[in-house]
Coordinates of C-alpha atoms in Angstrom, one line a residue:
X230 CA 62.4 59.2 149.4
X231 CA 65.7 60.8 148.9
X232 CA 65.3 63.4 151.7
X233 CA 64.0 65.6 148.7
X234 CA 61.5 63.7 147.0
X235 CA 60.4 60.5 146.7
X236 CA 59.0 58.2 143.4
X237 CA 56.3 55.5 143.3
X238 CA 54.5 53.6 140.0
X239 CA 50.6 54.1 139.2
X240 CA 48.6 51.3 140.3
X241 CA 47.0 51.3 136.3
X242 CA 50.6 50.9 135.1
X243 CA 50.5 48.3 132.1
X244 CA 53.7 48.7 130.9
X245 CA 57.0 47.5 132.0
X246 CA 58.7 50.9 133.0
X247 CA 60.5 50.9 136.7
X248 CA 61.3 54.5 137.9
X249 CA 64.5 54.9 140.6
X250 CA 64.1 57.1 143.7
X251 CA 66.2 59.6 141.8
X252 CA 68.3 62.1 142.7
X253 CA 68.8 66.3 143.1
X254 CA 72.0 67.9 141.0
X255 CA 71.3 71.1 141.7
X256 CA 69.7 71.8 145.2
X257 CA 69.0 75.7 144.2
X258 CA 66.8 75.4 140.7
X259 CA 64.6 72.4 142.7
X260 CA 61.0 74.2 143.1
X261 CA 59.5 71.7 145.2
X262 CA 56.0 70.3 144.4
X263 CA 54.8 67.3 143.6
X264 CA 54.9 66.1 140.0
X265 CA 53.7 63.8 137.3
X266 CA 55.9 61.9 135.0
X267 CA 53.4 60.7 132.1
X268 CA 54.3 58.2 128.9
X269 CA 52.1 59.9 126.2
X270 CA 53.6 57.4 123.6
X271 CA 56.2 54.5 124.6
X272 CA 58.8 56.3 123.4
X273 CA 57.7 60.3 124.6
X274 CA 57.5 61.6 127.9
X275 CA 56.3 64.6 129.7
X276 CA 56.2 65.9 133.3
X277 CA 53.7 68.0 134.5
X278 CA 52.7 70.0 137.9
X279 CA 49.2 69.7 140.1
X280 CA 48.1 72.3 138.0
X281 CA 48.8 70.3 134.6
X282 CA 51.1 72.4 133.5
X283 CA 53.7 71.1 131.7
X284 CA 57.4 71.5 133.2
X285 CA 59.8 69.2 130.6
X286 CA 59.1 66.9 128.0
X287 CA 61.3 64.4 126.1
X288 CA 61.9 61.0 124.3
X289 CA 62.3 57.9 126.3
X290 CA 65.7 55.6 126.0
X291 CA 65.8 52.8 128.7
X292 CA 67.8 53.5 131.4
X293 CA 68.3 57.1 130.4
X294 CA 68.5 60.0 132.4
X295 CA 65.2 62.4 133.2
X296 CA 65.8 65.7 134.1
X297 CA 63.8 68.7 135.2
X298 CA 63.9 71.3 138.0
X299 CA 67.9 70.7 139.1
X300 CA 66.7 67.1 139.8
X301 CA 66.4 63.4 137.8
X302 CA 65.1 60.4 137.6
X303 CA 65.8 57.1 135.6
X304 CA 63.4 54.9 134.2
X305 CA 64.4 51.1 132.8
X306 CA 61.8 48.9 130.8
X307 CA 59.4 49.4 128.3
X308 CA 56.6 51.8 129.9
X309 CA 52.9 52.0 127.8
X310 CA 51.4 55.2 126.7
X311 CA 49.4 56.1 129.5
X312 CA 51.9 54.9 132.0
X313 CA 52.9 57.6 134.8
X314 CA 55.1 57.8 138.0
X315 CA 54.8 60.0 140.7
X316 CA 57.7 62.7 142.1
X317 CA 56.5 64.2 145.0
X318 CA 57.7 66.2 148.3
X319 CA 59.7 63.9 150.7
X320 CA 57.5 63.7 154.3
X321 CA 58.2 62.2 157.3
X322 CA 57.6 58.3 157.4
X323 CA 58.1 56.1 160.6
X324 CA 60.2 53.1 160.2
X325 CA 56.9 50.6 160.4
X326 CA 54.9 52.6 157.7
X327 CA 58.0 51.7 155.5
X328 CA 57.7 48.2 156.0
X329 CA 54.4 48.3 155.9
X330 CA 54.2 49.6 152.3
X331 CA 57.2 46.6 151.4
X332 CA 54.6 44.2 152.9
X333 CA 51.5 45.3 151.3
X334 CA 54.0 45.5 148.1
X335 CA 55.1 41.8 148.6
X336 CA 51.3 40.8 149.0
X337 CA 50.2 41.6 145.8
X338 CA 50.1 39.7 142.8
X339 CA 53.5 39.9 140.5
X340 CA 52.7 37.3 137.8
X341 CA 52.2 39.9 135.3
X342 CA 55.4 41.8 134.0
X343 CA 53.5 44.9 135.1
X344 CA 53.0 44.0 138.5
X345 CA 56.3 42.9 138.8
X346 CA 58.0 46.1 137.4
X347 CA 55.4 47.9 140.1
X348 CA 56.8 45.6 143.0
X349 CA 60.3 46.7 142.1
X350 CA 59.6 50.1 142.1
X351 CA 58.5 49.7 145.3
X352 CA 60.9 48.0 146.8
X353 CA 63.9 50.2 145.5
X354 CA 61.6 53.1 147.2
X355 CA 61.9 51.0 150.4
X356 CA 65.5 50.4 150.5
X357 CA 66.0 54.1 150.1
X358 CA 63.7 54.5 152.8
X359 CA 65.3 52.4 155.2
X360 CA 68.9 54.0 154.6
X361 CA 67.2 57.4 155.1
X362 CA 65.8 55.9 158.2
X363 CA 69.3 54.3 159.3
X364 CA 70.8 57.4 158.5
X365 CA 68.4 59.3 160.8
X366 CA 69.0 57.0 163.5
X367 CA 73.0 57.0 163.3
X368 CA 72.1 60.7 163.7
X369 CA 70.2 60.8 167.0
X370 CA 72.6 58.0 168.7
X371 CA 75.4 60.3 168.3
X372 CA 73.2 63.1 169.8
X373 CA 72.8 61.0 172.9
X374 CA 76.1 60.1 172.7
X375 CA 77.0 63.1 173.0
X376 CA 74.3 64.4 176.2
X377 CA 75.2 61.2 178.1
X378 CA 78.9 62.5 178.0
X379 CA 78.3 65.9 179.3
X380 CA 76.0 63.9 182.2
X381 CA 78.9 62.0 182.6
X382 CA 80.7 64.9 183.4
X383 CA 78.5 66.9 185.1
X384 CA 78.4 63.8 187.4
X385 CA 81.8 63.6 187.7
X386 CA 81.6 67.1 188.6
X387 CA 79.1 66.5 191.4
X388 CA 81.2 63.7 192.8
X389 CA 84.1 66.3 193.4
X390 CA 82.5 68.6 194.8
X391 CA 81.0 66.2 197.1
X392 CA 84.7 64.9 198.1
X393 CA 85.8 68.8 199.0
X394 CA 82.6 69.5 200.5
X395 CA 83.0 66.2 203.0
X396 CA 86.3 67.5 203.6
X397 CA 85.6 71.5 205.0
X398 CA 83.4 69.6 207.0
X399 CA 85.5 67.3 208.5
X400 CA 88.2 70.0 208.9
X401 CA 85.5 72.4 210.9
X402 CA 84.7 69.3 212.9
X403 CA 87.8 68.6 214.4
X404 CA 89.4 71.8 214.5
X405 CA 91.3 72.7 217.3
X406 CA 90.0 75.8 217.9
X407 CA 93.1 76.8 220.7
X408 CA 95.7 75.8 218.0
X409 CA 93.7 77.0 215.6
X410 CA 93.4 81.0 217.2
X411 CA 96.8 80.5 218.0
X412 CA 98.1 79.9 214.2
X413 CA 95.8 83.2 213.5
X414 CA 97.0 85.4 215.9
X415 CA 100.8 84.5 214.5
X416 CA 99.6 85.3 211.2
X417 CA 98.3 88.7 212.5
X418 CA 101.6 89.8 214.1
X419 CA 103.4 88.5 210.7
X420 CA 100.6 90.3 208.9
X421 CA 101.5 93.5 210.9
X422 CA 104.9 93.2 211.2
X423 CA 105.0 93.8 206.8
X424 CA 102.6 96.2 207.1
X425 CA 104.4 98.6 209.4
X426 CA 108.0 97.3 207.1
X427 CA 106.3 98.5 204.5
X428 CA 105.3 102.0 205.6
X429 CA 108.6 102.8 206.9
X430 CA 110.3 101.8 203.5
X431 CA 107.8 103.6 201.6
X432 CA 108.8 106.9 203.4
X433 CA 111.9 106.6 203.0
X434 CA 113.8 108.7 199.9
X435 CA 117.2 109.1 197.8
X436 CA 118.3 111.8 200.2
X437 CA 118.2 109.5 203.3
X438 CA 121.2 107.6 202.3
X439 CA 123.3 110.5 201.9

């Protein structure tokens, strides 16, 4: 479908009447369900829910606009009284059910001008389908995209860490461990020297330089 609802022709369709897979101008007022779209005369419609009830009604022009429920559909041709089309809930539908359904389409007959308006219903439903199904797999390539970068990085990461880990250890392995106490031990009487600087300047006040 659409990604809100999808369309499909009866099977006791007589008539010429091709529905589109529609579209939703105004997400808000859509109460979803699945609905009926019924030709009681070639030239009146209605649509009604599971229950029968009857949600909008209307005369039919070719390749007019049908609208109920902040949603619409188009139908082209010349439908028969008795004629209907379905509306219902988009579901989830693997890629192969799709083209299973444009197969069994293509396998049945279309001499008849109502099989053939059925087999292009069907196969507009398909096509809309397959971009829904394109769309949804642009969408979870980028995702991947996406977690093989920040494995990238983590791996990057890793390798860095490896680097400065490999080289502590090749520092601790060849220390010098003479010159090595004998840097700290300067750094200790450096270290001590400030400290006792430090003391002596912070005792001393204004009144010691007059």
């Amino acid at each position: 479908g659409n990604g809100t609802f999808a369309t499909g022709a009866s099977a006791t369709n007589v008539g010429t009447g091709v529905i589109d897979t529609g579209a939703v101008v105004n997400k808000a007022a859509w109460v979803p369900g699945d609905y009926t779209l019924s030709f009681v005369s070639p030239t009146n419609w209605q649509i009604v829910d599971v229950g029968n009830a009857v949600v909008a009604s209307g005369t039919y022009t070719a390749g007019t606009s049908i609208a109920f429920n902040g949603v619409q559909v188009t139908v082209a041709g010349a439908p028969a009284a008795g004629d209907s089309f379905s509306i219902a809930q988009s579901g989830y539908e693997d890629m192969f059910s799709t083209l299973d359904a444009l197969i069994a389409g293509l396998q049945r007959p279309a001499a008849a001008p109502a099989d053939r308006a059925r087999l292009q219903t069907v196969i507009g439903g398909v096509l809309q389908q397959i971009d829904q199904d394109s769309d949804h797999l642009l969408g979870i390539r980028a995702e991947v995209g996406a977690r093989l970068v920040m494995l990238d990085g983590a791996e990057s990461m890793r390798d860095n860490l490896k680097v400065d880990i490999a080289g502590s250890l090749a520092d601790l392995r060849d220390l010098d461990y003479a010159e090595a106490m004998t840097r700290m031990n300067q750094q200790l009487v450096g270290l001590q020297a400030a400290q006792q600087s430090y003391i002596k300047i912070a005792q001393l006040s204004l009144f010691n330089y007059l």
